[in-house]
Amino acid sequence: MTTKHINAMAVLGAGTMGAQVALHCANAGLPTLLLDVTIDAARKGLDAARRLKPDPQFTPEVGALVTVGGFDTHLADIAGADWIIEAVIERLDAKQALLARVDAVRTAGTIVSSNTSGIPIAALAEGRSDDFRRHWLGTHLFNPPRYLRLLEVIPTPETDPAVVAAITRVADVVLGKGVVVVKDSPNFVGNHIALHGVALALRALASGRYTIEEIDAITGPAIGRPASATLRTLDIAGLDILVHVLRNLHERVGSGADRDAFTVPPFVEQMMERGQLGEKTGRGFYERRKGAGGESEIWTLDLPSLDYRPRQPARIPSLEAAKSMDNLAERLRMLFRSNDKAGQFLREIVAPTLVYTARVTPDIAHSIDDVDRVMRWGFGWDLGPFELLDTLGVSEVLKAARDADPSALAHGIPPLLQSVHEAGANRFREGLVPPAGPDLQILRAARDRSRIVKSNSGASLVDLGDGVLAVEFHSKMNIIGGDTMAMLKAGVQEASRHHRALVIGNDAPAFSAGANLMLVLLEAQDGNFDELDLMVRQFQQTTMMLRYAEIPVVAAPAGLTLGGGMEITLHADRVQAAAETYMGLVEVGVGLIPAGGGTKEMIVRTTAGMPTPQADPLPFVQKAFEAVALGKVSTSGPDAMRIGYLQPTDAFTMNRERVMADAKARALERVREGYHQPAPRTAIRVGGESLSAALKLGVHLAWRAGRASDHDALIGRKLAHIFGGGAVPHATTVTEQHLLDLEREAFLSLLGEPKTLERIRHTLKTGKPLRN
């Protein structure tokens, strides 16, 4: 069986998870049948999922690929599915009864899996036909399935290995998942390990030694975990889900101290009785309230009263010191060794969980690499448990665990940790967990093989092999400055001389957050407009160099791709974007307009789509104008294409870790197609003053209606002037350089406006735009 055989899906159960799974299958272009008890229940579940935030859909249109039905009326339709995912209530009897009905109507050879988070996979298939059991396995997706990459695949001894291989490939390439094959053990790998740490944290909270704010401050970004940390995450997931998983682990895990670790604390039982379940009931460990002025306030649960009090910021000296430390490994070691509450918590809570993880890994996973990938992909950890052990030192963690709780080593030192000691080492690996496959994280693999050709503080040239060179950004948030532009130019020159193609991309969460605003602000405040003019010209020259390179240039954006980062993308020959790419020309938010060729490129693309030179340009131009004037940011790669930021010749990669490999393949494909350096665009159609006037009228009406401030209107008028082609009296054609000059003039004039400088200062200080 191969990937091409998975052409249609069926999802059984339209609850919060099942409906989102169906929509994510639709995101991947797979027609999906979503069934529930009745067709109305399925429809309601789908409608509820489509209203969720963050949005489970790439674009609103993907929902059309999902059809709904009821178990009694449409179950026979699953005969047309290639993969059926069961996602009904977490009860063994309910699942078994439904699967018996599925067995009776499915087509032989159809794969069937369960999304259960903890029921034994083998038990669910008891009594089913031989063909069913050969094509049966667990596929545990994490919520929300669009955004959390992990898929735990759980085969049984009877599962055909070809089925495991087929699902692994489809989940990886088509659905974009990080796939880890795990053992059929209690709650598999992710929830088992995560809940051990959560249970210890709840026990620490109950002791009164830490506040809720302190625990979340310690267990969030400071140690490489998500901002929602521990207790905020429980509010998002729901306390009822926590209790269900804890009880299942308590029932099925070993005995003695292991079982006791998963006991539901009494105060959590009380919260359940009082309906304090988290976001779903409006209150959990935190509660959102209206302040005296109508503003929203976050209050915090008070123990033991279970009432709420105003939030009290955590004041822990080592956490304050950690804010200035960018290196995660150094930060973690400093925190772990500190003598304040942060160090105490990490030694008492995190260390025993790491030791426990090392002890149970042979029973739940096939390797330490798999465990690290599970926690990275499923829970957003920057470092998995064994990476943490390597960072902190195995000996140091063992000592901390023994000091915190002697029972943590009641079974002796776990064999995995003992093997490290016997080898005379203090860590498992010299680096991080390796890529999960040869086509994953190829940029990192090239770096590890010392294939760096040239480097500076902002970017590097990396040889990807097969005649493809890469430009990798690596400044903070991949901000674009002089170093980055220098390396882009060097990349084009090096690739033209010694390679066949150039790829621009990186492995960071953000492709690029845009240009160096701090430098722009400082120069503007000092009145150095000649220097600013030179900076803009150099950026324009860089993007035009990409556009007219002798070799194909492929941009590989992923995550935030804003401002100057998007302008670089717009000038590539082709774009291979991650499906989770958030693109936008957001300069208006800081009182400016795109001046690195972004405005010009939007005009070129828009007018090129006009059917005839005589066609009215306004309907074509207005969409692009509004995208720039409103600073629209796409919610996904496909949404970027819908807005007009990407073209039909561009493509998407579902798996973030495959983006660079796919971009490299696309670049080589362009070479095979006989890529030629594009001819300069010297006759770009523009609408003239009549078009500018129409756009300016729209800006004026928005200002009159209160939707635009005075400064917004000023920016809008300058943009309208550019979109019309400048001071040309009627529709005509202009050159690219003419539009670039208009961009630069508008950009520099806006930097002379006090309100633009106010916007830049505000954004640099808060990370948010200012409307003034």
CSV table of N, CA and C in Angstrom, one decimal, residues 28-116:
chain,number,residue,atom,x,y,z
A,28,ALA,N,-5.9,19.1,4.0
A,28,ALA,CA,-4.9,18.4,3.2
A,28,ALA,C,-5.5,18.0,1.8
A,29,GLY,N,-6.7,18.4,1.5
A,29,GLY,CA,-7.3,18.1,0.2
A,29,GLY,C,-8.0,16.8,0.2
A,30,LEU,N,-8.2,16.1,1.3
A,30,LEU,CA,-8.8,14.8,1.3
A,30,LEU,C,-10.3,14.9,1.6
A,31,PRO,N,-11.2,14.4,0.6
A,31,PRO,CA,-12.6,14.4,0.9
A,31,PRO,C,-12.9,13.5,2.1
A,32,THR,N,-13.7,14.0,3.0
A,32,THR,CA,-13.9,13.4,4.3
A,32,THR,C,-15.3,13.3,4.7
A,33,LEU,N,-15.8,12.1,5.1
A,33,LEU,CA,-17.1,11.8,5.6
A,33,LEU,C,-17.1,11.9,7.1
A,34,LEU,N,-17.9,12.7,7.7
A,34,LEU,CA,-17.9,12.9,9.2
A,34,LEU,C,-19.3,12.4,9.7
A,35,LEU,N,-19.3,11.4,10.5
A,35,LEU,CA,-20.5,10.8,11.0
A,35,LEU,C,-20.6,10.9,12.5
A,36,ASP,N,-21.9,11.0,12.9
A,36,ASP,CA,-22.2,11.0,14.4
A,36,ASP,C,-23.5,10.3,14.5
A,37,VAL,N,-24.0,10.3,15.8
A,37,VAL,CA,-25.2,9.5,16.1
A,37,VAL,C,-26.3,9.9,15.1
A,38,THR,N,-26.5,11.2,14.8
A,38,THR,CA,-27.5,11.6,13.7
A,38,THR,C,-26.8,12.6,12.8
A,39,ILE,N,-27.4,12.8,11.7
A,39,ILE,CA,-26.8,13.8,10.7
A,39,ILE,C,-26.8,15.2,11.4
A,40,ASP,N,-27.9,15.5,12.2
A,40,ASP,CA,-27.9,16.8,12.8
A,40,ASP,C,-26.8,17.0,13.8
A,41,ALA,N,-26.5,15.9,14.6
A,41,ALA,CA,-25.4,15.9,15.5
A,41,ALA,C,-24.0,16.2,14.8
A,42,ALA,N,-23.9,15.5,13.7
A,42,ALA,CA,-22.6,15.7,12.9
A,42,ALA,C,-22.5,17.1,12.3
A,43,ARG,N,-23.7,17.6,11.9
A,43,ARG,CA,-23.7,19.0,11.3
A,43,ARG,C,-23.3,20.0,12.4
A,44,LYS,N,-24.0,19.8,13.6
A,44,LYS,CA,-23.7,20.7,14.7
A,44,LYS,C,-22.2,20.7,15.1
A,45,GLY,N,-21.7,19.4,15.2
A,45,GLY,CA,-20.3,19.3,15.6
A,45,GLY,C,-19.4,20.0,14.6
A,46,LEU,N,-19.7,19.8,13.3
A,46,LEU,CA,-18.8,20.5,12.3
A,46,LEU,C,-18.9,22.0,12.3
A,47,ASP,N,-20.2,22.5,12.5
A,47,ASP,CA,-20.4,23.9,12.6
A,47,ASP,C,-19.7,24.5,13.8
A,48,ALA,N,-19.7,23.8,14.9
A,48,ALA,CA,-19.0,24.3,16.2
A,48,ALA,C,-17.5,24.3,15.9
A,49,ALA,N,-17.0,23.3,15.3
A,49,ALA,CA,-15.5,23.2,15.0
A,49,ALA,C,-15.1,24.4,14.1
A,50,ARG,N,-15.9,24.7,13.2
A,50,ARG,CA,-15.6,25.8,12.2
A,50,ARG,C,-15.6,27.2,12.9
A,51,ARG,N,-16.2,27.3,14.1
A,51,ARG,CA,-16.2,28.5,14.8
A,51,ARG,C,-15.1,28.6,15.8
A,52,LEU,N,-14.3,27.6,16.0
A,52,LEU,CA,-13.3,27.6,17.0
A,52,LEU,C,-12.1,28.6,16.6
A,53,LYS,N,-11.5,29.1,17.7
A,53,LYS,CA,-10.3,29.9,17.5
A,53,LYS,C,-9.2,29.2,18.4
A,54,PRO,N,-8.0,29.0,17.8
A,54,PRO,CA,-7.6,29.3,16.5
A,54,PRO,C,-8.3,28.4,15.5
A,55,ASP,N,-8.5,28.9,14.3
A,55,ASP,CA,-9.3,28.3,13.2
A,55,ASP,C,-8.7,26.9,12.8
A,56,PRO,N,-9.5,25.9,12.8
A,56,PRO,CA,-9.0,24.6,12.4
A,56,PRO,C,-8.9,24.4,10.9
A,57,GLN,N,-9.4,25.4,10.1
A,57,GLN,CA,-9.3,25.4,8.7
A,57,GLN,C,-8.3,26.3,8.1
A,58,PHE,N,-7.6,25.9,7.0
A,58,PHE,CA,-6.7,26.8,6.3
A,58,PHE,C,-7.4,28.0,5.7
A,59,THR,N,-8.5,27.7,5.1
A,59,THR,CA,-9.4,28.7,4.5
A,59,THR,C,-10.8,28.3,4.7
A,60,PRO,N,-11.8,29.2,4.7
A,60,PRO,CA,-13.2,28.8,4.9
A,60,PRO,C,-13.7,27.8,3.9
A,61,GLU,N,-13.1,27.8,2.7
A,61,GLU,CA,-13.6,26.9,1.6
A,61,GLU,C,-13.3,25.4,1.9
A,62,VAL,N,-12.4,25.1,2.8
A,62,VAL,CA,-12.0,23.6,2.9
A,62,VAL,C,-13.2,22.8,3.5
A,63,GLY,N,-14.1,23.5,4.2
A,63,GLY,CA,-15.2,22.8,4.8
A,63,GLY,C,-16.1,22.1,3.8
A,64,ALA,N,-16.0,22.6,2.6
A,64,ALA,CA,-16.8,22.0,1.5
A,64,ALA,C,-16.4,20.5,1.2
A,65,LEU,N,-15.2,20.2,1.6
A,65,LEU,CA,-14.7,18.8,1.4
A,65,LEU,C,-15.2,17.8,2.5
A,66,VAL,N,-15.9,18.3,3.5
A,66,VAL,CA,-16.4,17.5,4.6
A,66,VAL,C,-17.9,17.3,4.4
A,67,THR,N,-18.4,16.1,4.3
A,67,THR,CA,-19.8,15.8,4.2
A,67,THR,C,-20.2,15.1,5.5
A,68,VAL,N,-21.4,15.3,5.9
A,68,VAL,CA,-21.9,14.8,7.2
A,68,VAL,C,-23.0,13.7,7.1
A,69,GLY,N,-23.1,12.9,8.1
A,69,GLY,CA,-24.1,11.9,8.1
A,69,GLY,C,-24.3,11.3,9.5
A,70,GLY,N,-25.3,10.4,9.6
A,70,GLY,CA,-25.5,9.7,10.9
A,70,GLY,C,-25.1,8.2,10.8
A,71,PHE,N,-24.9,7.6,11.9
A,71,PHE,CA,-24.5,6.2,12.0
A,71,PHE,C,-25.6,5.3,11.4
A,72,ASP,N,-26.8,5.6,11.7
A,72,ASP,CA,-27.9,4.8,11.3
A,72,ASP,C,-28.2,4.9,9.8
A,73,THR,N,-27.9,6.1,9.3
A,73,THR,CA,-28.4,6.4,7.9
A,73,THR,C,-27.2,6.4,6.9
A,74,HIS,N,-26.0,6.6,7.3
A,74,HIS,CA,-24.9,6.8,6.4
A,74,HIS,C,-23.7,5.9,6.6
A,75,LEU,N,-23.8,5.0,7.6
A,75,LEU,CA,-22.6,4.2,7.9
A,75,LEU,C,-22.1,3.4,6.7
A,76,ALA,N,-23.0,2.9,5.9
A,76,ALA,CA,-22.6,2.2,4.7
A,76,ALA,C,-21.7,3.0,3.8
A,77,ASP,N,-21.7,4.3,3.9
A,77,ASP,CA,-20.9,5.1,3.0
A,77,ASP,C,-19.4,5.0,3.3
A,78,ILE,N,-19.1,4.5,4.5
A,78,ILE,CA,-17.7,4.4,4.8
A,78,ILE,C,-17.0,3.3,3.9
A,79,ALA,N,-17.8,2.6,3.1
A,79,ALA,CA,-17.2,1.6,2.2
A,79,ALA,C,-16.3,2.3,1.2
A,80,GLY,N,-16.6,3.6,1.0
A,80,GLY,CA,-15.8,4.4,0.0
A,80,GLY,C,-14.5,5.0,0.5
A,81,ALA,N,-14.3,4.9,1.9
A,81,ALA,CA,-13.1,5.5,2.5
A,81,ALA,C,-11.9,4.6,2.5
A,82,ASP,N,-10.8,5.1,2.4
A,82,ASP,CA,-9.5,4.4,2.4
A,82,ASP,C,-8.9,4.3,3.8
A,83,TRP,N,-9.3,5.3,4.7
A,83,TRP,CA,-8.9,5.3,6.1
A,83,TRP,C,-10.0,5.8,6.9
A,84,ILE,N,-10.4,5.0,7.9
A,84,ILE,CA,-11.5,5.4,8.8
A,84,ILE,C,-10.9,5.6,10.2
A,85,ILE,N,-11.2,6.8,10.8
A,85,ILE,CA,-10.7,7.1,12.1
A,85,ILE,C,-11.9,7.2,13.1
A,86,GLU,N,-11.8,6.4,14.1
A,86,GLU,CA,-12.9,6.4,15.1
A,86,GLU,C,-12.5,7.4,16.2
A,87,ALA,N,-13.5,8.3,16.5
A,87,ALA,CA,-13.2,9.3,17.5
A,87,ALA,C,-14.4,9.6,18.4
A,88,VAL,N,-15.1,8.5,18.8
A,88,VAL,CA,-16.3,8.7,19.7
A,88,VAL,C,-15.9,8.7,21.1
A,89,ILE,N,-16.9,8.7,22.0
A,89,ILE,CA,-16.6,8.8,23.4
A,89,ILE,C,-15.6,7.8,24.0
A,90,GLU,N,-14.8,8.2,25.0
A,90,GLU,CA,-13.8,7.4,25.5
A,90,GLU,C,-14.3,6.3,26.4
A,91,ARG,N,-15.1,5.4,25.8
A,91,ARG,CA,-15.6,4.2,26.6
A,91,ARG,C,-15.3,3.0,25.7
A,92,LEU,N,-14.7,2.0,26.4
A,92,LEU,CA,-14.4,0.8,25.6
A,92,LEU,C,-15.6,0.1,25.0
A,93,ASP,N,-16.8,0.0,25.8
A,93,ASP,CA,-17.9,-0.6,25.2
A,93,ASP,C,-18.5,0.1,24.0
A,94,ALA,N,-18.6,1.5,24.1
A,94,ALA,CA,-19.1,2.3,23.0
A,94,ALA,C,-18.3,2.1,21.8
A,95,LYS,N,-17.0,2.2,21.9
A,95,LYS,CA,-16.1,2.0,20.8
A,95,LYS,C,-16.2,0.6,20.2
A,96,GLN,N,-16.2,-0.4,21.0
A,96,GLN,CA,-16.3,-1.7,20.5
A,96,GLN,C,-17.6,-2.0,19.7
A,97,ALA,N,-18.7,-1.5,20.2
A,97,ALA,CA,-20.0,-1.6,19.5
A,97,ALA,C,-19.9,-1.0,18.2
A,98,LEU,N,-19.4,0.2,18.1
A,98,LEU,CA,-19.3,0.9,16.8
A,98,LEU,C,-18.4,0.2,15.8
A,99,LEU,N,-17.3,-0.3,16.3
A,99,LEU,CA,-16.3,-0.9,15.5
A,99,LEU,C,-16.9,-2.2,14.9
A,100,ALA,N,-17.7,-2.9,15.7
A,100,ALA,CA,-18.4,-4.1,15.1
A,100,ALA,C,-19.3,-3.8,13.9
A,101,ARG,N,-19.9,-2.6,14.0
A,101,ARG,CA,-20.8,-2.2,12.9
A,101,ARG,C,-19.9,-1.8,11.7
A,102,VAL,N,-18.7,-1.1,12.0
A,102,VAL,CA,-17.8,-0.8,10.9
A,102,VAL,C,-17.3,-2.0,10.2
A,103,ASP,N,-16.9,-3.0,11.0
A,103,ASP,CA,-16.4,-4.3,10.4
A,103,ASP,C,-17.4,-4.9,9.4
A,104,ALA,N,-18.6,-4.7,9.6
A,104,ALA,CA,-19.7,-5.3,8.8
A,104,ALA,C,-19.8,-4.6,7.4
A,105,VAL,N,-19.4,-3.3,7.4
A,105,VAL,CA,-19.7,-2.6,6.1
A,105,VAL,C,-18.4,-2.0,5.4
A,106,ARG,N,-17.3,-2.0,6.1
A,106,ARG,CA,-16.1,-1.5,5.5
A,106,ARG,C,-15.7,-2.4,4.3
A,107,THR,N,-14.9,-1.8,3.4
A,107,THR,CA,-14.4,-2.6,2.3
A,107,THR,C,-13.1,-3.3,2.8
A,108,ALA,N,-12.9,-4.5,2.4
A,108,ALA,CA,-11.7,-5.3,2.7
A,108,ALA,C,-10.5,-4.5,2.3
A,109,GLY,N,-9.5,-4.4,3.2
A,109,GLY,CA,-8.3,-3.6,3.0
A,109,GLY,C,-8.3,-2.2,3.4
A,110,THR,N,-9.5,-1.7,3.9
A,110,THR,CA,-9.6,-0.4,4.4
A,110,THR,C,-8.9,-0.3,5.8
A,111,ILE,N,-8.1,0.7,5.9
A,111,ILE,CA,-7.5,1.0,7.2
A,111,ILE,C,-8.4,1.6,8.2
A,112,VAL,N,-8.5,1.0,9.4
A,112,VAL,CA,-9.3,1.6,10.5
A,112,VAL,C,-8.4,1.9,11.7
A,113,SER,N,-8.6,3.0,12.3
A,113,SER,CA,-7.8,3.4,13.5
A,113,SER,C,-8.6,4.1,14.5
A,114,SER,N,-8.1,4.1,15.7
A,114,SER,CA,-8.8,4.8,16.8
A,114,SER,C,-8.0,6.0,17.3
A,115,ASN,N,-8.6,7.1,17.6
A,115,ASN,CA,-8.0,8.3,18.1
A,115,ASN,C,-8.0,8.3,19.6
A,116,THR,N,-8.3,7.1,20.3
A,116,THR,CA,-8.3,7.1,21.7
A,116,THR,C,-7.0,7.6,22.3
